[in-house]
Structures are given as structure tokens and as C-alpha cells.
Tab-separated table of C-alpha atoms in Angstrom:
chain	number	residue	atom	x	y	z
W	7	UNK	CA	88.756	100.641	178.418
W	8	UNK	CA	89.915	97.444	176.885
W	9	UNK	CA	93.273	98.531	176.347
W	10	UNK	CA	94.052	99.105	179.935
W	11	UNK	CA	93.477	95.729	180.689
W	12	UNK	CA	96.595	94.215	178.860
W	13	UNK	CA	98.697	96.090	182.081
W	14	UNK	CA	96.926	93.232	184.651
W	15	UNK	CA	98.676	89.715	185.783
W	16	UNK	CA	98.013	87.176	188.419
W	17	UNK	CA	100.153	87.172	191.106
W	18	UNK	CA	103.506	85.374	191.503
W	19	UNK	CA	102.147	83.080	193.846
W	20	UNK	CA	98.849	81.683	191.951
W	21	UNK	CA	101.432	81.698	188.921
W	22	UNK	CA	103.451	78.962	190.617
W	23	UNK	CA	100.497	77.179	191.844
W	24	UNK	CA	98.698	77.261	188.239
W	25	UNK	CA	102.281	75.744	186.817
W	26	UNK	CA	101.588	73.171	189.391
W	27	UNK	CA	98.413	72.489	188.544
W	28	UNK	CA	99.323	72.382	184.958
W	29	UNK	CA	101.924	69.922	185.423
W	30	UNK	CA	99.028	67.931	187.407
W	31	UNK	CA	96.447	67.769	184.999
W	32	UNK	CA	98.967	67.482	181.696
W	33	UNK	CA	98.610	63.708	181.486
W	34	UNK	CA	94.815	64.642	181.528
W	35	UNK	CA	94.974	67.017	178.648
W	36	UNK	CA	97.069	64.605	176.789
W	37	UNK	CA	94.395	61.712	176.773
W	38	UNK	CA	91.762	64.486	175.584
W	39	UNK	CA	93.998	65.359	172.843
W	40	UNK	CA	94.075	62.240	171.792
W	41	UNK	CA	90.637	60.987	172.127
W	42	UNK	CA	90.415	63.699	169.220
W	43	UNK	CA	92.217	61.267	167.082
W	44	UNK	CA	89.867	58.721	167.906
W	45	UNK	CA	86.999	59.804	164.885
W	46	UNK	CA	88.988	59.302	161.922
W	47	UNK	CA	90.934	56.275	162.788
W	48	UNK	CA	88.144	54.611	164.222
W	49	UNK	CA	86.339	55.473	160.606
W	50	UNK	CA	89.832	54.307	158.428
W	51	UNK	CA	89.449	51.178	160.739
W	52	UNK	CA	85.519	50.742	160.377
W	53	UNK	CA	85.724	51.191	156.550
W	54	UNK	CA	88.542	48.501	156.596
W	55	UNK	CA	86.692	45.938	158.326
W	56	UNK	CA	83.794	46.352	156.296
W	57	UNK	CA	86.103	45.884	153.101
W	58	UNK	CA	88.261	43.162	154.404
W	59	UNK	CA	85.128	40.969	155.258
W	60	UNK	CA	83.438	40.352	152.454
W	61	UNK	CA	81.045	42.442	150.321
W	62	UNK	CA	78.299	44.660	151.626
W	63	UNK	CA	74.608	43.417	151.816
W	64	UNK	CA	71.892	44.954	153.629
W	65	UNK	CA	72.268	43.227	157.095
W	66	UNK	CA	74.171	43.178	160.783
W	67	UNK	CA	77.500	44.581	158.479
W	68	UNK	CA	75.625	47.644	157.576
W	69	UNK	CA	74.204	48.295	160.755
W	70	UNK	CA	77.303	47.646	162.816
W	71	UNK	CA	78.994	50.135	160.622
W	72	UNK	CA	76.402	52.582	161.449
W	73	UNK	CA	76.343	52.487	164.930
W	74	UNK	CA	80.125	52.276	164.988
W	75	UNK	CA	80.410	55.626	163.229
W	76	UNK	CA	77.928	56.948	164.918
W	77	UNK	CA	79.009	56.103	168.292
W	78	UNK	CA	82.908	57.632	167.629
W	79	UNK	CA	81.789	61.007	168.265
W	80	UNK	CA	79.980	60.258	171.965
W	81	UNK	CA	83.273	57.841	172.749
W	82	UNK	CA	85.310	60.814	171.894
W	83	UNK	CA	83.048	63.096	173.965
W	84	UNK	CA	82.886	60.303	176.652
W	85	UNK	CA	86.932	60.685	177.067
W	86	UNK	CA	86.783	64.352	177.140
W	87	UNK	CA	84.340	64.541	179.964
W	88	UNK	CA	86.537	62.097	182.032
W	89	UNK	CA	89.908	63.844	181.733
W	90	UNK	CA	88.125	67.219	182.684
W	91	UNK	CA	86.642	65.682	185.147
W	92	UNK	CA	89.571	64.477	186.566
W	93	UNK	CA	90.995	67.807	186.294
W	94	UNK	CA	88.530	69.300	187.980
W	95	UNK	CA	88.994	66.701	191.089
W	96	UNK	CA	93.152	67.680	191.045
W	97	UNK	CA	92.022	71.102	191.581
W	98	UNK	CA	89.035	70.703	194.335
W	99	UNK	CA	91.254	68.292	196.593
W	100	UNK	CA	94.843	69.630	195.863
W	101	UNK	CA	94.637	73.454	195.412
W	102	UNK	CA	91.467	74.524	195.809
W	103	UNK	CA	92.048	74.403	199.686
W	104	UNK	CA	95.147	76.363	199.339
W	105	UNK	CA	94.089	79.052	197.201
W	106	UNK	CA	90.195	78.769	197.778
W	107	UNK	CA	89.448	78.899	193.480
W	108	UNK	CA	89.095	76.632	191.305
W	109	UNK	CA	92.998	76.229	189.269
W	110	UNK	CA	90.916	74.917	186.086
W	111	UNK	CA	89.004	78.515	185.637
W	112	UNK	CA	92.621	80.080	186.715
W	113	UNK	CA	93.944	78.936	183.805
W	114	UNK	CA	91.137	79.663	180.985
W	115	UNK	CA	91.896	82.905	182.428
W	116	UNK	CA	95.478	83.066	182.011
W	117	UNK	CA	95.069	81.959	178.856
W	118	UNK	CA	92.492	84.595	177.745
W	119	UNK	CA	95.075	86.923	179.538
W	120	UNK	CA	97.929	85.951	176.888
W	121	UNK	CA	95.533	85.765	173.694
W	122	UNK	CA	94.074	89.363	174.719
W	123	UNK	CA	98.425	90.645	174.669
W	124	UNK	CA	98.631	88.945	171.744
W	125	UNK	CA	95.294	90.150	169.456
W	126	UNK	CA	96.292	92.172	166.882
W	127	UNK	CA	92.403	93.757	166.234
W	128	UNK	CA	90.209	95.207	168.913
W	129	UNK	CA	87.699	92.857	168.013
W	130	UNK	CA	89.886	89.793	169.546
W	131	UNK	CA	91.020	92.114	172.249
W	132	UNK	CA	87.455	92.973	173.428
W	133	UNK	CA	86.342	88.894	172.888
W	134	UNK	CA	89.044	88.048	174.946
W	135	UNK	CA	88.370	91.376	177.587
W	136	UNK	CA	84.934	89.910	177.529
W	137	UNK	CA	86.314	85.975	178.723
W	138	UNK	CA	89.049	87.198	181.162
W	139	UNK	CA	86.054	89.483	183.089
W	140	UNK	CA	83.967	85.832	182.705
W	141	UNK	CA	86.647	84.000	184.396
W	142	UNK	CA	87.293	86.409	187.130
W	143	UNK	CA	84.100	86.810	188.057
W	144	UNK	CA	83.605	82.706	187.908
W	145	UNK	CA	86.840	82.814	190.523
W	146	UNK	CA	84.760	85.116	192.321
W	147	UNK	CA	87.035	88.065	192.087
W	148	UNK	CA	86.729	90.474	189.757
W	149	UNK	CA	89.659	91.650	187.255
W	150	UNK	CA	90.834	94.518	190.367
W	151	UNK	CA	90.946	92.853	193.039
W	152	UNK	CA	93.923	90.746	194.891
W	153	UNK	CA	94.028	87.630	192.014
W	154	UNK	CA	95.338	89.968	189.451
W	155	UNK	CA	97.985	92.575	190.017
W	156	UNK	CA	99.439	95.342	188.350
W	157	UNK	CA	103.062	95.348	186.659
């Protein structure tokens, strides 16, 4: 059953569209990617202050340092949130009146599509069988209908 799935593709059309999309949203994906890089030089640059201004008591130092590190991670999350969130508004005012689904869920499941050619196991083929029937039934159609056609 999971094997027969590899034969499936979306359409032509929607393929264009998702390029589109893609092309949209890349600046997006870029400041996500690196907001990643955010954690470890915001540490290299925390530890450096805290070296480069004098020794170490208990005191504001050791609690700015704290909170600093502990605040990289929600910054980084912070970031993430906003690029997918702009994303998601590229695709609700710009194609999602043209094709009528959302482009960001069109692409998890292209993606999912190309992973599930490329598993060499049936347990990644079935993981990703499992995600691409997710997706398509997030879209709202399922893997048989008019999204996805055959070769």
C-alpha cells in the first residue's frame, strides 16, 4: 500500500504556483535560518562581555548573564514565529484565493512527497506515507483526488 504511493504528483499547475510561493516566502526562510545562529553567538558574545568586564562576583553581572542566556532560545523562537507567520500571510492574501489551499501545507507536502521517493527503508517510506496523507487531508483533499495526479 505504501509503495503505490511513490507513482502520485501535484499537478503542473500548483507546481508553478508552489515555486512561486517559494520564491515569496525565501527571504522568510532565510531570516529563520538564521535566527538559528542566534544561540551560540549570542552565548560566545555573552561569555565575552562577562570576561572583558571585569571579574565575576555574585551581583547584576551574574544575573544579566542568566537572563541573557536564557532569553536566546525564546528570541530565537520569537524570529521563527514571525517569518512563518509572514509566510503564512503570503499564502492567505496571494494564493490562497487562486488555488483555495493554503501554499505553506502544499509544500510540507511536496516535500514529504520527495523524502518518501527518496527513503531507502519502509520505515521512512511509511513515516513519510503517514505525513503526505496528513498534509492532504490538512489541504482538504485527500492523496486521490484532483491536487495530486498520476504520472
Amino acid at each position: 500500500m505504501v509503495e503505490g504511493k511513490s507513482r502520485y504528483r501535484i499537478e503542473p499547475r500548483l507546481e508553478e504556483l508552489l515555486s512561486k510561493f517559494e520564491h515569496d516566502a525565501e527571504p522568510y526562510d532565510r531570516l529563520a535560518a538564521y535566527s538559528l545562529l542566534l544561540i551560540p553567538i549570542g552565548a560566545v558574545a555573552i561569555a565575552l562581555m562577562l570576561f572583558l568586564t571585569g571579574p565575576i562576583t555574585i551581583g547584576w553581572k551574574v544575573y544579566l548573564a542568566m537572563a541573557s542566556i536564557m532569553g536566546l532560545p525564546f528570541a530565537t523562537y520569537a524570529v521563527s514565529l514571525y517569518a512563518d507567520r509572514k509566510k503564512h500571510e503570503i499564502s492567505n492574501t496571494k494564493y490562497k484565493p487562486v488555488t483555495g489551499i493554503c501554499m505553506c501545507d502544499l509544500s510540507q507536502l511536496r516535500y514529504h512527497m520527495i523524502r518518501f521517493e527518496k527513503a531507502d527503508n519502509y520505515a521512512e517510506k511509511a513515516r513519510h506515507a503517514r505525513m503526505m496523507e496528513y498534509y492532504a487531508e490538512r489541504i482538504g483533499l485527500g492523496l486521490n483526488r484532483c491536487l495530486i495526479s498520476t504520472r
